[in-house]
XYZ file of C-alpha atoms in Angstrom:
211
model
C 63.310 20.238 410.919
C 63.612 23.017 407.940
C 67.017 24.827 409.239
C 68.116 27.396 406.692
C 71.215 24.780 405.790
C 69.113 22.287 404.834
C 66.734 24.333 402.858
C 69.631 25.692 400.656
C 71.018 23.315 399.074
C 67.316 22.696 397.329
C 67.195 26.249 396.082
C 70.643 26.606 394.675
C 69.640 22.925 392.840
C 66.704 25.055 391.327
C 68.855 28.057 390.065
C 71.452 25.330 388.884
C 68.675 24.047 387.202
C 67.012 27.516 385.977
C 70.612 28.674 384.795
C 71.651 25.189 382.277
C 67.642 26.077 380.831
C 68.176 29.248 380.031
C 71.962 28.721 378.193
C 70.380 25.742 376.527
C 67.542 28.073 375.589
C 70.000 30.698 373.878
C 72.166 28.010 372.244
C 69.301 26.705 370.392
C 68.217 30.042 369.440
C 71.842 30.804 368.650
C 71.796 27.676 366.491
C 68.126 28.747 364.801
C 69.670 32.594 363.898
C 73.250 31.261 362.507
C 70.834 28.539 360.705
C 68.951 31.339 359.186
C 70.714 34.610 358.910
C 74.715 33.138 358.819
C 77.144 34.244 361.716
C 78.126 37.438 360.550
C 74.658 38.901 359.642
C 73.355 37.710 362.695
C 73.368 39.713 365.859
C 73.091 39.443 369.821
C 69.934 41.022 369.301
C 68.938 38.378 367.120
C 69.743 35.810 369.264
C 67.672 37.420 372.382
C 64.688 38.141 370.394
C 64.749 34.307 368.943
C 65.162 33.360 372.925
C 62.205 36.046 373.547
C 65.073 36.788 376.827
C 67.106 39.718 377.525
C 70.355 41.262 376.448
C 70.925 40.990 380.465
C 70.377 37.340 380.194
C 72.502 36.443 377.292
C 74.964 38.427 378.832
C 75.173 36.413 382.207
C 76.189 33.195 379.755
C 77.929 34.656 377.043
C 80.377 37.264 376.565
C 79.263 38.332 373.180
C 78.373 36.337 369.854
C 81.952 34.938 369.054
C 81.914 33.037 372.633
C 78.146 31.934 372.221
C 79.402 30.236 368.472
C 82.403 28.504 370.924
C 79.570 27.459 373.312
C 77.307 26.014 370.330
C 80.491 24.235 368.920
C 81.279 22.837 372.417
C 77.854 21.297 372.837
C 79.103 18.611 370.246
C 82.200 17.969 371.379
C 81.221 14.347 372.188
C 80.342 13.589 368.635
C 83.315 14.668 367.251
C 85.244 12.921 370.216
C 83.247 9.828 368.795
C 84.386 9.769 365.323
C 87.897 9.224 366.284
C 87.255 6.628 369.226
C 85.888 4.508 366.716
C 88.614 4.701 364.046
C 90.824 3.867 367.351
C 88.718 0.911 368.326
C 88.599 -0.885 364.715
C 89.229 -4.457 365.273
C 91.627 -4.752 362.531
C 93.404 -1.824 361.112
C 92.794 -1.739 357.226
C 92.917 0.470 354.433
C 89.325 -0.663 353.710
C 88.327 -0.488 357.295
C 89.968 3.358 357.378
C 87.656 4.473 354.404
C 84.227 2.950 356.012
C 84.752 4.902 358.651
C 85.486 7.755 356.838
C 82.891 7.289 354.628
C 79.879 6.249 357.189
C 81.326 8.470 360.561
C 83.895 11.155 359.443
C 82.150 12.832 356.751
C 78.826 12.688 358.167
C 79.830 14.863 361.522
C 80.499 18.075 359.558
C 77.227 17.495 357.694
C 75.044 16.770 360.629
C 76.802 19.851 362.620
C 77.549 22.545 359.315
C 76.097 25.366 361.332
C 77.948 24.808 364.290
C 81.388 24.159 362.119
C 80.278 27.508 359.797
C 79.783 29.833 363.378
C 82.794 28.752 365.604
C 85.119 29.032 362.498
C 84.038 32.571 361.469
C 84.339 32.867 365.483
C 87.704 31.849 365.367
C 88.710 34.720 362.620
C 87.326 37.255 365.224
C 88.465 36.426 368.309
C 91.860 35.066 368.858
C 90.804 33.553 372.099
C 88.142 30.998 370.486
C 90.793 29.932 368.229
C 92.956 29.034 371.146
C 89.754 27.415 371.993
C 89.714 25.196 368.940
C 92.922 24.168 369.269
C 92.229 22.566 372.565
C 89.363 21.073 371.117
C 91.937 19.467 368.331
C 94.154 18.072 371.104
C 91.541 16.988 373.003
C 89.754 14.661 369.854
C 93.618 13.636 368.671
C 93.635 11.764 371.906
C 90.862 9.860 371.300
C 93.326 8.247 369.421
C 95.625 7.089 372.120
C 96.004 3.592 371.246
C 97.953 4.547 368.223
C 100.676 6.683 370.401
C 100.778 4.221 372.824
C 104.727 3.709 371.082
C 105.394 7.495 371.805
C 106.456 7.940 374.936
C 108.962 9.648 377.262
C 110.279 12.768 375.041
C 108.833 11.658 371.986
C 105.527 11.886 373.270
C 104.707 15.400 371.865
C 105.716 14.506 368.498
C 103.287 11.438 368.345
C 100.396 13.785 369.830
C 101.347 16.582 366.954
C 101.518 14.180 363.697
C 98.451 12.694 364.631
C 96.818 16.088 365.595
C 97.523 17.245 361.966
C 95.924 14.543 360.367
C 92.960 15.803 362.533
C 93.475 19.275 361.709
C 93.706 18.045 357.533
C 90.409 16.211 357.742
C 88.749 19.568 359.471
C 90.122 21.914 357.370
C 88.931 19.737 354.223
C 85.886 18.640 355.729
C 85.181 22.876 356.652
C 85.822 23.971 352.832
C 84.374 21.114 351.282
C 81.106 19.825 352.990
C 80.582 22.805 354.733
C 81.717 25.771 352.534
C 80.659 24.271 348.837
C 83.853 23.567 347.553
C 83.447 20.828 344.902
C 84.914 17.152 345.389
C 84.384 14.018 343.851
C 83.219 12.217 346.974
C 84.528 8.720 346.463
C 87.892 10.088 344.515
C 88.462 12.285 347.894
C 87.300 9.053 350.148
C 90.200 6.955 348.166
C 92.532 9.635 349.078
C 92.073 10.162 352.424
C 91.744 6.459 353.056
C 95.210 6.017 351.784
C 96.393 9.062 353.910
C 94.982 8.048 357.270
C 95.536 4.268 356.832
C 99.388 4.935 356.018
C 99.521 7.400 358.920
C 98.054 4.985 361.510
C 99.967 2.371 360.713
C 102.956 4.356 361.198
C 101.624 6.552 364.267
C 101.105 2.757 365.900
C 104.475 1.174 364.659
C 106.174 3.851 367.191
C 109.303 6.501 366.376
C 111.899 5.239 364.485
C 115.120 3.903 366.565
């Protein structure tokens, strides 16, 4: 039997299928023109001639180059989700431990992923709505850190959630300027001091709210 109902559910699997290709396709290419040209020299056009596609196309994924940066950000979401599940899931908490992670996890994300940090903040400056966006994105890696608010509950839950989200938001905005933008740090001077800031932080972000 080959009624219409159970033919359809194959075909919409196939335009599923045709649909995640193509906005993989353009986020690549998205990736390979902000790689080359920088996010504000590039253009759509750029981006649909690198995809050898159509403005049509791009359009049908992306509202216009700001949201295709958010897009290419959100593809590695999960590694930056990573870096703070493992500072949460150190065995012992340590000053020492704190700065191997920074040093051999932290640091390297915004290395390994400087195009995608570069595009989705000059994003942000030109569209308020990706910056909303990023915020999200903050809140969503701060929790990755739950078992250090696990003390802030009940009312004083939001103020756990927002002193550990700006020590997230400090190591972005230093990681952004300095490992992404150029700006010049002694690496293991800067490693001491942010070891000393996020191992003092944790310890008090797991010791709970003052009574």
């Amino acid at each position: 039997m080959t009624s219409g109902s159970m033919v359809a559910p194959a075909r919409n699997a196939f335009r599923e299928q045709q649909w995640r290709e193509a906005h993989e396709r353009y986020l690549v290419c998205a990736r390979t023109v902000f790689a080359n040209l920088g996010y504000h020299a590039a253009t759509v056009a750029d981006v649909v001639a690198e995809a050898n596609g159509s403005r049509a196309t791009f359009y049908a994924h992306f509202r216009d180059k700001a949201d295709v940066a958010a897009c290419l950000f959100e593809r590695v979401l999960p590694a930056a989700a990573g870096i703070y599940r493992r500072v949460a899931e150190l065995p012992v908490l340590s000053r020492d431990a704190v700065r191997s992670w920074l040093d051999e996890h932290a640091l390297g994300f915004w290395l390994r992923y400087a195009v995608e940090v570069d595009a989705v903040n000059h994003a942000m400056a030109a569209d308020p709505s990706v910056a909303t966006r990023h915020y999200q994105w903050v809140l969503e890696a701060t929790r990755e850190l739950r078992p250090y608010l696990a003390a802030w509950t009940g009312p004083r839950a939001d103020a756990g959630l927002t002193r550990a989200s700006l020590l997230v938001l400090q190591l972005e905005r230093l990681c952004y300027h300095w490992l992404v933008r150029g700006v010049a740090h002694d690496r293991e001077q800067m490693l001491d001091i942010l070891a000393d800031l996020w191992f003092r932080e944790l310890v008090l972000l797991r010791e709970g709210p003052e009574r």
